[in-house]
Short mmCIF file of C-alpha atoms and ligand atoms in Angstrom, two decimals:
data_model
loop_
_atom_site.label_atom_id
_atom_site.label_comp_id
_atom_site.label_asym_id
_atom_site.label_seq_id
_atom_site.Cartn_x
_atom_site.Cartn_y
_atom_site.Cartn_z
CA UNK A 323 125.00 115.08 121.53
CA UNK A 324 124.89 111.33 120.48
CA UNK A 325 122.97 109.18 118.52
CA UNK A 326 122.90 105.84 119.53
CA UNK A 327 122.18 102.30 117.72
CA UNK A 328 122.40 99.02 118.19
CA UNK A 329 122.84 97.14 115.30
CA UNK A 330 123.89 93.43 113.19
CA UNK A 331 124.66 91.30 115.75
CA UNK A 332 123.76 93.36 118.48
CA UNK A 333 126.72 95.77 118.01
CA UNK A 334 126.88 99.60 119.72
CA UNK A 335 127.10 101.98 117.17
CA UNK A 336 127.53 106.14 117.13
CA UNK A 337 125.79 107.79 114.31
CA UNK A 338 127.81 111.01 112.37
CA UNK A 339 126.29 111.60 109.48
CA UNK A 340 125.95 108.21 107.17
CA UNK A 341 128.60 106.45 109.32
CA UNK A 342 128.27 104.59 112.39
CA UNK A 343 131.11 104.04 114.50
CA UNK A 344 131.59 101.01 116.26
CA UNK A 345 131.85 101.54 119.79
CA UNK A 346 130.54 97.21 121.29
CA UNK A 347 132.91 97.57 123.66
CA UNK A 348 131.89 100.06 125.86
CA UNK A 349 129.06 97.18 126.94
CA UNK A 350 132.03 96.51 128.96
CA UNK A 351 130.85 98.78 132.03
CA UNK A 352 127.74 97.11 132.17
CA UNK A 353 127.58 95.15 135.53
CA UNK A 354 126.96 91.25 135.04
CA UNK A 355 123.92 90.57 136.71
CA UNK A 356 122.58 86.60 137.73
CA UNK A 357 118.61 85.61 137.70
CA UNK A 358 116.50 87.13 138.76
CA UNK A 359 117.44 89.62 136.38
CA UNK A 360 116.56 93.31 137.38
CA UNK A 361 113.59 94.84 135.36
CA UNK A 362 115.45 97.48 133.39
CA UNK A 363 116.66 97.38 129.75
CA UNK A 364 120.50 97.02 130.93
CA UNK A 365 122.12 99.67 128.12
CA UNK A 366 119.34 102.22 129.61
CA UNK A 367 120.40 101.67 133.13
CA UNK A 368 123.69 102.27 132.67
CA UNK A 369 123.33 105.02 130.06
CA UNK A 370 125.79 107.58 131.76
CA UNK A 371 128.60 105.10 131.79
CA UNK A 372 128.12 103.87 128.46
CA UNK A 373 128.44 106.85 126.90
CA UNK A 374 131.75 107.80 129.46
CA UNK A 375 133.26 104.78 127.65
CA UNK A 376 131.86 105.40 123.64
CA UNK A 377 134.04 109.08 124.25
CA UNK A 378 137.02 106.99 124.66
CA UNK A 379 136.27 104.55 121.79
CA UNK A 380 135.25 106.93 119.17
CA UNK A 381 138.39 108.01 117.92
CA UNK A 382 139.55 104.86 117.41
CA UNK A 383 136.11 103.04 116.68
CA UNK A 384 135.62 100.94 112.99
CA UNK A 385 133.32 102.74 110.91
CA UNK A 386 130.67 101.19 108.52
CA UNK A 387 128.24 103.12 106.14
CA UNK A 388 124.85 103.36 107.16
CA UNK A 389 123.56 101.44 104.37
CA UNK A 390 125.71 98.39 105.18
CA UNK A 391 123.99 98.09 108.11
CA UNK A 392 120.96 96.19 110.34
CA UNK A 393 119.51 98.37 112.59
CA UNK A 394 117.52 97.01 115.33
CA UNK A 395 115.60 99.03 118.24
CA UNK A 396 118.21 101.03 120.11
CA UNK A 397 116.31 99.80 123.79
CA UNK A 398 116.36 95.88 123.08
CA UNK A 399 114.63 95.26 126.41
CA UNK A 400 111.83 97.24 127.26
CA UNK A 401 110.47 96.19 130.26
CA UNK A 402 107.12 97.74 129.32
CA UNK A 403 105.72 98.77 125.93
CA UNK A 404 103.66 101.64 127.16
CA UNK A 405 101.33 103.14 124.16
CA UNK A 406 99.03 106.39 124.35
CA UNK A 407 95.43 105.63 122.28
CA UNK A 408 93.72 108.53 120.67
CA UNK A 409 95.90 111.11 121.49
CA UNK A 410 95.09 113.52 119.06
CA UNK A 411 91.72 115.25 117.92
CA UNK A 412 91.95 114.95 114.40
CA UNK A 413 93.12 111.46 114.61
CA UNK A 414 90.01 110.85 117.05
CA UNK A 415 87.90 112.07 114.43
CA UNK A 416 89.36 110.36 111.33
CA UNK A 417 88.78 106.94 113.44
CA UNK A 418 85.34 108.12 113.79
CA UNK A 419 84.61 108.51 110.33
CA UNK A 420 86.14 104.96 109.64
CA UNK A 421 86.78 102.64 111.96
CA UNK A 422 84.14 103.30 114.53
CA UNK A 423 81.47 103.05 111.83
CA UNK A 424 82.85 99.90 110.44
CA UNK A 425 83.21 98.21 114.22
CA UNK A 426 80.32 99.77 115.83
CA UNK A 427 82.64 102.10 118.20
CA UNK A 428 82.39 105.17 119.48
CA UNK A 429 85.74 106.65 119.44
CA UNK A 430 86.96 108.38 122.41
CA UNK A 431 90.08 109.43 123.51
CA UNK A 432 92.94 109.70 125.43
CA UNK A 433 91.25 110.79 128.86
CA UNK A 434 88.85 108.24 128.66
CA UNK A 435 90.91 105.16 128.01
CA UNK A 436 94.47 106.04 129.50
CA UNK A 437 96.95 103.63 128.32
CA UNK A 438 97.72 100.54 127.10
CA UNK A 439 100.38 97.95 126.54
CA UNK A 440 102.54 96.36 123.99
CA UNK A 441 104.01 93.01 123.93
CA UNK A 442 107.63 93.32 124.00
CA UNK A 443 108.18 90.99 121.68
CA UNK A 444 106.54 92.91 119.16
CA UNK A 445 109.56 95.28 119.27
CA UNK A 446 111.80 95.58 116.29
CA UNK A 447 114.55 97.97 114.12
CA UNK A 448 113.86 100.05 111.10
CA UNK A 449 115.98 98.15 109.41
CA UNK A 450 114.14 94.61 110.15
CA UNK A 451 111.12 95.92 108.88
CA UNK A 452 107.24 95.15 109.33
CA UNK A 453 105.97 91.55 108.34
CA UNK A 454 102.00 91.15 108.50
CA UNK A 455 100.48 88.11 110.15
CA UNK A 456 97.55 89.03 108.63
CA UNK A 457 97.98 90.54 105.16
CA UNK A 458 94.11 90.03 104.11
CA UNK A 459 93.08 91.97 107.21
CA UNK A 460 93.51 95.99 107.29
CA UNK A 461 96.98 97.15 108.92
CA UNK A 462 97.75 100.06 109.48
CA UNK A 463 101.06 102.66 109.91
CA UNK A 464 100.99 105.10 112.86
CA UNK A 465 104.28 107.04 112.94
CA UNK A 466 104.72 108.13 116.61
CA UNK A 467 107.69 110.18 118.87
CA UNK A 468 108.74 107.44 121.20
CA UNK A 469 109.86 108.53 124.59
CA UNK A 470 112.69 106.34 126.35
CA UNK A 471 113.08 106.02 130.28
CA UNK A 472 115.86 106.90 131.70
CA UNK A 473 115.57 107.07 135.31
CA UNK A 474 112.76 105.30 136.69
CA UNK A 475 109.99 106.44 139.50
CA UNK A 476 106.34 106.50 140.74
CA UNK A 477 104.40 109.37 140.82
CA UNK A 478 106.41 111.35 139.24
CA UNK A 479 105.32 115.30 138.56
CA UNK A 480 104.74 116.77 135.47
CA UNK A 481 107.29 119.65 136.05
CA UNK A 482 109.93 116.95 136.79
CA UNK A 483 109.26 114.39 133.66
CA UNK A 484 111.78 115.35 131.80
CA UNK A 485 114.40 114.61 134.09
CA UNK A 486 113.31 110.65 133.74
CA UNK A 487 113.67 110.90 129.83
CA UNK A 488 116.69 108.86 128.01
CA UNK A 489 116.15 109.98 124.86
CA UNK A 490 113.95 110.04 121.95
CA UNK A 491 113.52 107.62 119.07
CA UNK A 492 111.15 107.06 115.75
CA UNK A 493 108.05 104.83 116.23
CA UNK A 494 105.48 102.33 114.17
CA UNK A 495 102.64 101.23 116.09
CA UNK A 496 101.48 99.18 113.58
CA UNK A 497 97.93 98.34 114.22
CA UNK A 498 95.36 95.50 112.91
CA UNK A 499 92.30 96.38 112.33
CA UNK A 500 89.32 95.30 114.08
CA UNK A 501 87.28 94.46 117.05
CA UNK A 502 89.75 92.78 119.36
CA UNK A 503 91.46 94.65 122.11
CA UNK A 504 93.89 96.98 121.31
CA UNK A 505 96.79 94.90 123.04
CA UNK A 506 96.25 91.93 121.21
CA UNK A 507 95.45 93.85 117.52
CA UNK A 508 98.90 96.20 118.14
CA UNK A 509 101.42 93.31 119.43
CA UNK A 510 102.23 91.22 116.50
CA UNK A 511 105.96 90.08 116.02
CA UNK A 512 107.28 93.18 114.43
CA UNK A 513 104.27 95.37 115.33
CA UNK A 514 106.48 98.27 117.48
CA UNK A 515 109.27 99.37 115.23
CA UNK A 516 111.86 101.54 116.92
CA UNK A 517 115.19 103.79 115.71
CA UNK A 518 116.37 104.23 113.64
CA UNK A 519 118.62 105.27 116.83
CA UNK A 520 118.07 106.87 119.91
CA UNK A 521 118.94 110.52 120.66
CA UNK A 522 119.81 111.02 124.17
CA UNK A 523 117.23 113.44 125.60
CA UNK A 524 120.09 117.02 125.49
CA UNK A 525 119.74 117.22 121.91
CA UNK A 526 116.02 117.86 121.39
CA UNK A 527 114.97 121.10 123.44
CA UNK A 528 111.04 120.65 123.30
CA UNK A 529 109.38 117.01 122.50
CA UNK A 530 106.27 118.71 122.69
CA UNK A 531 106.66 120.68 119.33
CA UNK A 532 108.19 118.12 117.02
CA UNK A 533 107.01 117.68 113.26
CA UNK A 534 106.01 113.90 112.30
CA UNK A 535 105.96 112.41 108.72
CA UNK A 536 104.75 109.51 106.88
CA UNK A 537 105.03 108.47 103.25
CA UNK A 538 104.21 104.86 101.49
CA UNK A 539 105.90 104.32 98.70
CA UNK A 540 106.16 108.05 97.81
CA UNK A 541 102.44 108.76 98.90
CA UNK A 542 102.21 111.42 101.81
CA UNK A 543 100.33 109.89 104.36
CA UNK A 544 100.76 111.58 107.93
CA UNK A 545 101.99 115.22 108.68
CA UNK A 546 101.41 116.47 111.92
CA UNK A 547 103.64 117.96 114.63
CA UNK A 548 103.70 116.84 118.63
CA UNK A 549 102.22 120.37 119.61
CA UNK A 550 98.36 118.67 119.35
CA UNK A 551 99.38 115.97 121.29
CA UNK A 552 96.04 115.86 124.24
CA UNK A 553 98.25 114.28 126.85
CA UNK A 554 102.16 115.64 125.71
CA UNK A 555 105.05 114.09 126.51
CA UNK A 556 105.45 115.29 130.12
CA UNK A 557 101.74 114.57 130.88
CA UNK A 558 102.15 110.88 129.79
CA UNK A 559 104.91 110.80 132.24
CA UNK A 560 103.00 111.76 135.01
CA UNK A 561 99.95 109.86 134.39
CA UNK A 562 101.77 106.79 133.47
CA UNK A 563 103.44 106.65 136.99
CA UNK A 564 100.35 107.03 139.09
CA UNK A 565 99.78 103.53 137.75
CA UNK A 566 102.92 101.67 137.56
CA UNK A 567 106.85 102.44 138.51
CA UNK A 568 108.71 103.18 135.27
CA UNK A 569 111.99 101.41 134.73
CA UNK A 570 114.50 102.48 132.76
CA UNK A 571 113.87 101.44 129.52
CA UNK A 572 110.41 101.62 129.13
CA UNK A 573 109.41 103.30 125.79
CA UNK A 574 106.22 105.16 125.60
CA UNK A 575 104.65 105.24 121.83
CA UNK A 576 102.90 108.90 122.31
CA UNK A 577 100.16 108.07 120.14
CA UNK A 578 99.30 109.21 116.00
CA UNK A 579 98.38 112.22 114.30
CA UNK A 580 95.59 111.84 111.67
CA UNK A 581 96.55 109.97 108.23
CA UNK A 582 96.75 106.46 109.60
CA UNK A 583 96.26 103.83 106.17
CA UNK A 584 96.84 100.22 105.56
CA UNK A 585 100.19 98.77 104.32
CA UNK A 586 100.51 95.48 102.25
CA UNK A 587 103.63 93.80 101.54
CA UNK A 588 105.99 94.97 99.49
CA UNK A 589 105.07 98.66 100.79
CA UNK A 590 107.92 100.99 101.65
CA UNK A 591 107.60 103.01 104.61
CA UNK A 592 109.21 106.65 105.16
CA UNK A 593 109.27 108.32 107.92
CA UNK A 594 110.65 110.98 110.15
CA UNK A 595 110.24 112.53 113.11
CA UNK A 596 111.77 115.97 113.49
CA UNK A 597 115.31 116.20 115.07
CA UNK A 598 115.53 112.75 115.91
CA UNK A 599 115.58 110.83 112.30
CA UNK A 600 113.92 109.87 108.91
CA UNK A 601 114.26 106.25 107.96
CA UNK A 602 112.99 104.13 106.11
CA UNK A 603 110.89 100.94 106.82
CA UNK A 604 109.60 97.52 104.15
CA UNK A 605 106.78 95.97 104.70
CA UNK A 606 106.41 92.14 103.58
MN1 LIG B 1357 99.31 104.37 118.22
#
């Protein structure tokens, strides 16, 4: 059971509670590597060892409040920002009603697009917040489960997914609108917000039957739960590696339930996704 989070200066924390215990130094185990650097987020790939060393630490760790704190994404090196499109009904039909009409689309889903990609620099912490390139275009929230890699493959089964999943986290896929490709529209600097933490895949029994929440600024936006997802969690898994290997590390944003809305600065952003976290998120 551990909640994990990286955060200030690219400290290792353990979350009990509203504390966070410091727990850098088991980074320690990780092996030093030399160019050409190995495609893996390097905390992810040597998960099991980490976490040998944080049991040893914690009694002993320094302790900070939660609200004293910066927290960044948990998996600082994705090696791909894999994102599910359309992946649920209502949402599908919502975009319809909207966006299609305004862009001249006809909004499919899921099956017919597949997947897409995020930049990985557009990867940031709860507590760094959103900042809009574009704050005269449309941008909008879409509060996601993310699923971290843990062990990577190719063509892996569905009935063995979850035996390549990390953990869990909290996810933004924050999302200009507009014509251009979802790619470019979804990976602005600060576009894929992870965390608050990650929670290390024993604690959360069923992915697939998760609720999801999403206020601004007090205004209930999104309320769905995981159980609609069209392609779930172990289906993405699957499908995902018929394409490319995963590495450990990747983070796939499962895709939105209906609600999506724009954001402007100065918006506050709360969220939660069912046994993994709420936080809270600004927008400027
Ligand atoms: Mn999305």
């Amino acid at each position: 059971m551990t909640r994990l989070c990286r955060f200030n200066e690219d400290r290792l924390g353990i979350v009990e509670g509203d504390q966070v215990l410091d727990v850098t130094e088991a980074l320690g185990v990780i092996p030093e590597v030399r160019w050409p650097y190995p495609v893996n987020d390097a905390l992810i790939a040597n998960l099991d060892a980490v976490l040998g060393q944080v049991e040893r630490l914690r009694a002993n760790a320094r302790t900070y409040a939660l609200a004293e704190i910066v927290l960044k994404s948990p998996v600082a090196n994705p090696p791909k920002v894999i994102a599910a499109p359309v992946n649920y009904l209502k949402h599908q039909a919502e975009a319809n009603a909207d966006g299609g009409k305004n862009f001249d689309m006809d909004v499919k889903t899921i099956d017919y697009y597949g997947l897409f990609l995020k930049s990985g620099s557009s990867v940031v912490g709860v507590g760094e917040g959103v900042v809009m390139p574009f704050p005269d275009r449309r941008t909008d929230h879409e509060i996601e489960l993310v699923v971290v890699i843990g062990k990577g493959g190719r063509n892996i089964p569905i009935d063995r997914a979850r035996e390549h999943i990390a953990g869990y986290a909290l996810g933004l896929d924050i999302t200009l609108r507009g014509p251009e490709d979802r790619s470019l529209r979804k990976s602005c600097d600060s576009f894929s917000v992870i965390g608050p933490w990650l929670v290390t895949a024993d604690e959360v029994s069923d992915p697939n039957a998760l609720d999801l929440t999403l206020e601004v600024n007090g205004e209930p936006r999104q309320s769905a739960n995981t159980r609609d997802l069209i392609f779930n969690v172990d289906k993405l898994i699957e499908y995902a590696s018929t394409f490319y290997e995963l590495m450990p590390g990747d983070v796939i944003f499962t895709g939105t339930p209906e609600g999506v809305g724009p954001i402007l600065p100065g918006d506050k952003i709360t969220c939660g996704v069912e046994g993994i976290a709420q936080a809270t998120v600004m927008v400027r």
